[in-house]
Short mmCIF file of C-alpha atoms in Angstrom, two decimals:
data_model
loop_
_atom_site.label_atom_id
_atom_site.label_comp_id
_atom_site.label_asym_id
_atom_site.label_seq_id
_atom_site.Cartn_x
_atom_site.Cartn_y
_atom_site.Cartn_z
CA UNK A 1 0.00 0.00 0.00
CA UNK A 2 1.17 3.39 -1.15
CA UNK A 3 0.32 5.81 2.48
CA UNK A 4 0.24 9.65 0.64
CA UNK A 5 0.34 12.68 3.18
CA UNK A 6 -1.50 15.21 1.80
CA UNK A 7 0.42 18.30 3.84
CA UNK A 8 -1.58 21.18 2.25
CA UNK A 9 -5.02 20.05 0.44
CA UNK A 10 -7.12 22.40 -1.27
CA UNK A 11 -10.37 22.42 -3.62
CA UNK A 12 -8.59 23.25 -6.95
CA UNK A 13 -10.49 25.16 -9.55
CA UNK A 14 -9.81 25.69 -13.47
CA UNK A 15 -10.90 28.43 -15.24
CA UNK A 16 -10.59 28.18 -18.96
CA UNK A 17 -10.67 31.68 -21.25
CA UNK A 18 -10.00 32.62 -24.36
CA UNK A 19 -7.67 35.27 -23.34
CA UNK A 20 -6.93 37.00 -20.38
CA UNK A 21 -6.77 40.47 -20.14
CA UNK A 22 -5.51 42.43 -17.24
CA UNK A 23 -8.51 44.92 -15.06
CA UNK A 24 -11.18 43.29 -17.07
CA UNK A 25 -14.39 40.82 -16.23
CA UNK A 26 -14.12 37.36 -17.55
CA UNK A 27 -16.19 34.30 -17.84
CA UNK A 28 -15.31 31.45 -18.27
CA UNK A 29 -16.01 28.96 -21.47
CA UNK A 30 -15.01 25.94 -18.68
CA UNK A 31 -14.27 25.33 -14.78
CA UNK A 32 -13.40 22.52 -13.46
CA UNK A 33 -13.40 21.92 -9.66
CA UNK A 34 -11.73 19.09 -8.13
CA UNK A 35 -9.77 17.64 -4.77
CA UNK A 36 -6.42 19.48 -4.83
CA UNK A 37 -2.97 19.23 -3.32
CA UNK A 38 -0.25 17.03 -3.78
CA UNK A 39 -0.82 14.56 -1.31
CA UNK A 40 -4.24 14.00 -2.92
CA UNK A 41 -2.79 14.08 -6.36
CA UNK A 42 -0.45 11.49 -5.51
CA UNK A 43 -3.35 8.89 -4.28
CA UNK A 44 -5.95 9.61 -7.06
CA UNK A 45 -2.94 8.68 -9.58
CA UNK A 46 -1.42 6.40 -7.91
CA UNK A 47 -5.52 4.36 -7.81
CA UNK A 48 -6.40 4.82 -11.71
CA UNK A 49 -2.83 3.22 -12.09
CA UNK A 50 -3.84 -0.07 -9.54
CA UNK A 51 -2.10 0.68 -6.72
CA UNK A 52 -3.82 0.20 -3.29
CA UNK A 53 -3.51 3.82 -1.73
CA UNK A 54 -4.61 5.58 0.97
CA UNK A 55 -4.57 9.07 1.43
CA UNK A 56 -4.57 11.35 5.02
CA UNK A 57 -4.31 15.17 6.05
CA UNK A 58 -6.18 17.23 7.56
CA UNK A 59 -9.24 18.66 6.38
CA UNK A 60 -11.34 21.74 7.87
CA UNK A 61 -14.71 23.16 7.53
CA UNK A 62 -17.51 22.70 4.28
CA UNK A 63 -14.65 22.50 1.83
CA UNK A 64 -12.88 19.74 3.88
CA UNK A 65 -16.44 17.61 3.40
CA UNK A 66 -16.18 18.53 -0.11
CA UNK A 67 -12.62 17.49 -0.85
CA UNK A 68 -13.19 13.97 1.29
CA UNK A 69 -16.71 12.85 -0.45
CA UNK A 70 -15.19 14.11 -4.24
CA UNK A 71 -12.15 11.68 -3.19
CA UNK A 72 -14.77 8.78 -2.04
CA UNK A 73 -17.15 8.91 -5.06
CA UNK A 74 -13.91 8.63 -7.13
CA UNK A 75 -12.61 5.41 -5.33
CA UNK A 76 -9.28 7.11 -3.76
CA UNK A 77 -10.10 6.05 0.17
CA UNK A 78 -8.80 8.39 2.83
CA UNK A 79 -8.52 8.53 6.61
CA UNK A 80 -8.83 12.00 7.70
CA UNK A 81 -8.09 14.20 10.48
CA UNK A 82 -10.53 17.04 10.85
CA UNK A 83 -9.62 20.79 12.47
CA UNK A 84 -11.26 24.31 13.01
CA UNK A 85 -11.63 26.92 9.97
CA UNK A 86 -11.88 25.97 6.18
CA UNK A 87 -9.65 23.77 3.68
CA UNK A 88 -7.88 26.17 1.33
CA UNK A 89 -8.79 26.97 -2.57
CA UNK A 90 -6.54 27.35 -5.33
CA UNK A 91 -7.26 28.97 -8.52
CA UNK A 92 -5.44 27.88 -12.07
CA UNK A 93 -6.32 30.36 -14.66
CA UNK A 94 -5.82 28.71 -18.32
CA UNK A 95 -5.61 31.61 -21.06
CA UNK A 96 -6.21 29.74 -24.77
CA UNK A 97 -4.48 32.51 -26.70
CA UNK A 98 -1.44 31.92 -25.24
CA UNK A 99 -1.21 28.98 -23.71
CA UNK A 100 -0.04 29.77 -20.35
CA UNK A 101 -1.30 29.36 -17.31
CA UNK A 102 -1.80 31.90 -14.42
CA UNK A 103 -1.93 30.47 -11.13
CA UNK A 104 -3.42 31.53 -7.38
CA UNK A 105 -2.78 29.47 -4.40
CA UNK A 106 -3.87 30.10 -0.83
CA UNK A 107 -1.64 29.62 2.34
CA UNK A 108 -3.32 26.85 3.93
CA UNK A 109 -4.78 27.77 7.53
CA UNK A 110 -2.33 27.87 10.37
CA UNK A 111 -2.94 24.42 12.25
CA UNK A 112 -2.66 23.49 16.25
CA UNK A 113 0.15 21.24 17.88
CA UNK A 114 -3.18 19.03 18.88
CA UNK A 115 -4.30 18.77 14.83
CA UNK A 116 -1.33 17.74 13.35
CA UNK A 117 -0.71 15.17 16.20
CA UNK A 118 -4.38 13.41 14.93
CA UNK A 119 -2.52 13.52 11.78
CA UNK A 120 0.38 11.95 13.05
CA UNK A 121 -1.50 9.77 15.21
CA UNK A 122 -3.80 8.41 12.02
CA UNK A 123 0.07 7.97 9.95
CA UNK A 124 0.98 5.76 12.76
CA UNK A 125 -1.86 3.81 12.69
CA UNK A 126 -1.60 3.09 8.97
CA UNK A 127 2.05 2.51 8.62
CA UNK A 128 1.81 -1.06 9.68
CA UNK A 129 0.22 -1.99 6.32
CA UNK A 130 2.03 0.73 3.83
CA UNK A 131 4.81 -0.42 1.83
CA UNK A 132 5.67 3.17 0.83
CA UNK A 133 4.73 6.36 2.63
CA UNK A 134 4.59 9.75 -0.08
CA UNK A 135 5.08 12.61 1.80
CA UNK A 136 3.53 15.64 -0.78
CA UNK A 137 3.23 19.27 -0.87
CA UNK A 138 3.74 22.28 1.23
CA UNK A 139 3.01 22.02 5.16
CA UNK A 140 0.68 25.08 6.95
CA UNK A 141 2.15 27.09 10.03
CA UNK A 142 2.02 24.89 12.97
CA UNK A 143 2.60 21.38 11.27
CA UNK A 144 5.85 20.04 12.77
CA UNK A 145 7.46 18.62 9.82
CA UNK A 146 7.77 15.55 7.39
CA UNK A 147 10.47 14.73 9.09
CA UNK A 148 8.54 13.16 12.25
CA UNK A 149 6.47 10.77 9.97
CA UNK A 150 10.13 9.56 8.56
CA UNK A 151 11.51 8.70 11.73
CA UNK A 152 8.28 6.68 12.54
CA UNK A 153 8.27 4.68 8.84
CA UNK A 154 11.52 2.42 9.32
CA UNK A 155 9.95 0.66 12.33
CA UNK A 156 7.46 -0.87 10.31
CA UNK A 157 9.89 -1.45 7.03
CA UNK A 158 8.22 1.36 5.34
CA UNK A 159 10.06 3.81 2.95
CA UNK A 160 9.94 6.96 2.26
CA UNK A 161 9.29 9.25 -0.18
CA UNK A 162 9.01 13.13 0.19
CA UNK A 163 8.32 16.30 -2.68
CA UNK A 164 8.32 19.39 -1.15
CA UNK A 165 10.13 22.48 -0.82
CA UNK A 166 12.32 24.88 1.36
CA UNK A 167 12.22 23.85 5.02
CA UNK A 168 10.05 20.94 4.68
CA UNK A 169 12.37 19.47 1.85
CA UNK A 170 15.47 20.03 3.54
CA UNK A 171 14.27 18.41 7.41
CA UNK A 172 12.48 15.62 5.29
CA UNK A 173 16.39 14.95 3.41
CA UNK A 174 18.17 15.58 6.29
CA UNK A 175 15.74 12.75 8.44
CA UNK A 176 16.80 10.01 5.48
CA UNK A 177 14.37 10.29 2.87
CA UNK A 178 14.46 6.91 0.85
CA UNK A 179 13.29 8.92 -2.53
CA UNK A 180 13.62 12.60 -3.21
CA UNK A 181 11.67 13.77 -6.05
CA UNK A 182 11.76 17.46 -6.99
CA UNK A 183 11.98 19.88 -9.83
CA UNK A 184 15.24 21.21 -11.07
CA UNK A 185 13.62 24.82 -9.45
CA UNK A 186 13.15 23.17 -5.90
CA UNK A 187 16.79 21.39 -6.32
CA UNK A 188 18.20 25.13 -7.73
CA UNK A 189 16.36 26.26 -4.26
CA UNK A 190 17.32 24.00 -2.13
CA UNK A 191 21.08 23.93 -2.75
CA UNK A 192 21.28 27.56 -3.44
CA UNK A 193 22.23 27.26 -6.96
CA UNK A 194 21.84 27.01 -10.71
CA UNK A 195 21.77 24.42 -12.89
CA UNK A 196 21.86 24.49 -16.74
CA UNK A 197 20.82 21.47 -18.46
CA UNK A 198 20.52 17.43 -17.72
CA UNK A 199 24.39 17.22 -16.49
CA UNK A 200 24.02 19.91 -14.39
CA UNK A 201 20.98 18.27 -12.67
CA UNK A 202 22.35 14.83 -12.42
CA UNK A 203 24.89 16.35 -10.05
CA UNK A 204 22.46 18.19 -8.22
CA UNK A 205 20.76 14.47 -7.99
CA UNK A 206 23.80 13.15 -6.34
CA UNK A 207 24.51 16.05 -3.83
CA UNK A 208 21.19 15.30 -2.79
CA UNK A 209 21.23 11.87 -2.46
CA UNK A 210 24.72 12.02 -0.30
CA UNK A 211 22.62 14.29 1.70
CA UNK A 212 19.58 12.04 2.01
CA UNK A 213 22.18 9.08 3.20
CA UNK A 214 23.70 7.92 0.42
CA UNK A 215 23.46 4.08 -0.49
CA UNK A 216 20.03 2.96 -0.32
CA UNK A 217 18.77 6.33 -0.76
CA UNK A 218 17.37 7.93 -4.79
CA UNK A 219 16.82 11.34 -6.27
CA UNK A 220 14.52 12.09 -9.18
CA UNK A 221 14.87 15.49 -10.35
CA UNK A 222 11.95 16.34 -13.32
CA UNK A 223 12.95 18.94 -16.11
CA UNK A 224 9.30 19.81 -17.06
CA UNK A 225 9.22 18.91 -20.93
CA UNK A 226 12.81 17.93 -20.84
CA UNK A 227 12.57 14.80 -18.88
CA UNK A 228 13.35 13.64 -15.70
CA UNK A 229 17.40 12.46 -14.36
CA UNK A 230 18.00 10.29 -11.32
CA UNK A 231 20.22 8.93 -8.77
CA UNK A 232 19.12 5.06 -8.22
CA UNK A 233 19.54 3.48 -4.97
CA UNK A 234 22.73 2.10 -6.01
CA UNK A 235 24.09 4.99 -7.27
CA UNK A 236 23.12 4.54 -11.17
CA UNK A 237 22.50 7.66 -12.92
CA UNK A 238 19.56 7.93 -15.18
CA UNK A 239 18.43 10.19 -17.83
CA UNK A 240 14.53 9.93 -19.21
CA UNK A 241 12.66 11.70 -22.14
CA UNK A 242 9.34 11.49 -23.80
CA UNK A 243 8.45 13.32 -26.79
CA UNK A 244 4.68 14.56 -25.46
CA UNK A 245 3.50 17.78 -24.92
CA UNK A 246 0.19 18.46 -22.99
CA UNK A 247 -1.74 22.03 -22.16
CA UNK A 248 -2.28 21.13 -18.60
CA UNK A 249 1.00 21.32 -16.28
CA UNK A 250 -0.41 21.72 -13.00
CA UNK A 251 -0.21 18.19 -11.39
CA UNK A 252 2.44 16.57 -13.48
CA UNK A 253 5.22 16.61 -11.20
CA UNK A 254 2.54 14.87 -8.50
CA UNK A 255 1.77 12.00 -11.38
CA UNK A 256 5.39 12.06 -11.63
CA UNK A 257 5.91 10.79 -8.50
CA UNK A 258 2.87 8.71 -8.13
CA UNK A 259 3.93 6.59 -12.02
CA UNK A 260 7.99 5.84 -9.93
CA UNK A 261 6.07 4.79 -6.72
CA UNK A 262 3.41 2.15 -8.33
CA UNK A 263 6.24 1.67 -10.70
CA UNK A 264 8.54 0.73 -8.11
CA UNK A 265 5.56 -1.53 -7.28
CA UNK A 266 4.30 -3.03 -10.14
CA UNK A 267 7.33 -3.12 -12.04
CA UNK A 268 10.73 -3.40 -9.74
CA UNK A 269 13.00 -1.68 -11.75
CA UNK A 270 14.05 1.61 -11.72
CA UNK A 271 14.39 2.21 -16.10
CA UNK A 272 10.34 1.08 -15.95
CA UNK A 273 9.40 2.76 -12.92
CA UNK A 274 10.73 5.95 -14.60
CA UNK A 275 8.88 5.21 -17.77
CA UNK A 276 5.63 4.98 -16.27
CA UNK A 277 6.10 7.62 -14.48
CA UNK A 278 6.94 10.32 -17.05
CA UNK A 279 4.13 8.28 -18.83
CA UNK A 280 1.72 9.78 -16.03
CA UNK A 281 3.30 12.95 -15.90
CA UNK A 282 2.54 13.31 -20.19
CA UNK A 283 -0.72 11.84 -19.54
CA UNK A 284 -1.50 14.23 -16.57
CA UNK A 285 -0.26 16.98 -18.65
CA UNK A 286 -3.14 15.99 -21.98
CA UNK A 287 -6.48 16.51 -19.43
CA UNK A 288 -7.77 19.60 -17.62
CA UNK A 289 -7.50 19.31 -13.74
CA UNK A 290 -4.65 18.31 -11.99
CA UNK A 291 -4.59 14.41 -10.76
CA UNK A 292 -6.37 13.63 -13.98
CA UNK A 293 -5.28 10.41 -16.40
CA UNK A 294 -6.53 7.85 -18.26
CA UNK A 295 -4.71 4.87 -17.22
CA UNK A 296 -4.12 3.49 -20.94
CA UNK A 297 -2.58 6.82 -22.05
CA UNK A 298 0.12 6.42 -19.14
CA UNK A 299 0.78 3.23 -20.08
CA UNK A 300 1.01 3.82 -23.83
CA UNK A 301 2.83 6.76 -23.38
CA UNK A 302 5.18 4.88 -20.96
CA UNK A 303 5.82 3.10 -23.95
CA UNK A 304 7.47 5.29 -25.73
CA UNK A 305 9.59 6.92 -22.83
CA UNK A 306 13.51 6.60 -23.54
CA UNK A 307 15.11 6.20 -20.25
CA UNK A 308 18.62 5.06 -20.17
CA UNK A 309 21.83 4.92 -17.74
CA UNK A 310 24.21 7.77 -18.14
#
């Protein structure tokens, strides 16, 4: 069972437009609303691919209700721990005549020590059955840190995998996350540089990793339409492409990292595990609303991924 901690969960909505123009009213031809954050993301992908997953997080208020009876009538099951106030929105603003994307997210509300200890306390109480525990998104003010929940997993022969940012990323890394996936911006971020290009990253990848613990420990760092490079937990360096371009980013990196941990799964090695999961990503990437695949796509797209040692 993949266990996904949902840190931050939201209702995410998609507007659609034909253009946007700044100071004026606009309706949209198309809104999608839909369970958000990457926790959440991470479950509903990792189910349409087969995996048994369970999501958890806290959830707050009529939104909360919202987000956890969307997730039921779509088969993703969750255990959830439930505090004062309301579950964040986020808004994704998709502008036809250009093609971009304009994106609002709210800070999620500030939680109590007493909250986030249900949500530690409902963690603990699912570990004993997980095989993997994904550890996604940003945390609100007041959540202790990722890095708790990794110091818990080992006990019950559960590992870990974490994709976050700043000070979540770095205690999660620093606690001996088992994978570390991230963009090349959160990598740039978190070791306070630049990178230019797959070679670059692959270094990055390895800093990391030596961070994280070295043997036994991975790194996948995603390049947006450029791929994906690696660190395996032996040390093997990987490079992946796949020639597929979508309209819809928001969620890819989340599919990303749902396709490596079914992968892992389902398929054992680290070349397929990669596949499928920039086969999710692409797939992710073709339909509105983030956490969105057909299965078959992924696959078929997994298909054509090139992924290689380097």
């Amino acid at each position: 069972m993949i266990l996904c901690v949902a840190g931050n969960p939201s209702i995410d909505k998609l507007f659609e437009v034909s253009e946007v123009v700044v100071g004026e009213i606009h309706r949209p031809d198309r809104m999608i609303a839909l369970p958000g954050g990457k926790g959440i993301h991470v479950a509903q992908v990792a189910t349409v691919l087969g995996a048994d997953a369970v999501v958890t997080g806290l959830l707050a208020g009529h939104t909360g209700r919202w987000v956890a009876q969307a997730l039921a009538a779509e088969g993703v099951s969750g255990e959830w721990a439930w505090g004062a106030g309301e579950t964040r929105s986020s808004l994704s603003v998709a502008d036809r005549s250009t093609g971009r994307l304009t994106e609002f997210y709210e800070d999620g509300q500030a939680v109590s020590g007493d909250e986030w200890r249900t949500v530690r306390a409902i963690v603990d109480s699912l570990l004993p059955a997980a095989d993997w525990i994904a550890l996604a998104g940003s945390l609100p003010d007041g959540a202790s840190g990722y890095h708790q929940l990794i110091e818990s997993a080992p006990v019950h022969g559960v590992r870990c995998a974490v994709d976050s940012r700043g000070q979540a990323l770095a205690e999660a890394i620093d606690a001996g996350a088992d994978l570390v996936k991230i963009n090349i911006h959160e990598a740039a971020e978190l070791l306070g540089a630049s990178f230019h290009g797959p070679a670059d990253a692959v270094r990055a990848a390895r800093t990391i990793r030596e961070r994280a613990g070295g043997d036994g420990h991975a790194v996948a760092i995603t390049l947006g339409e450029d791929g994906m490079v690696g660190v395996d937990f032996e040390g093997g360096c990987w490079r992946g492409t796949l020639d597929a371009h979508g309209r819809y980013p928001v969620g890819c990196g989340d599919s990303f990292l749902a396709g490596i941990l079914v992968g892992f799964e389902q398929e054992g090695s680290w070349d397929r595990a990669a596949a499928l999961a920039l086969g999710a990503a692409a797939a992710n990437a073709e339909l509105p609303g983030a956490g969105r695949l057909d299965p078959g796509r992924a696959r078929e797209l997994a298909a054509r991924a090139v992924v290689s040692i380097v």
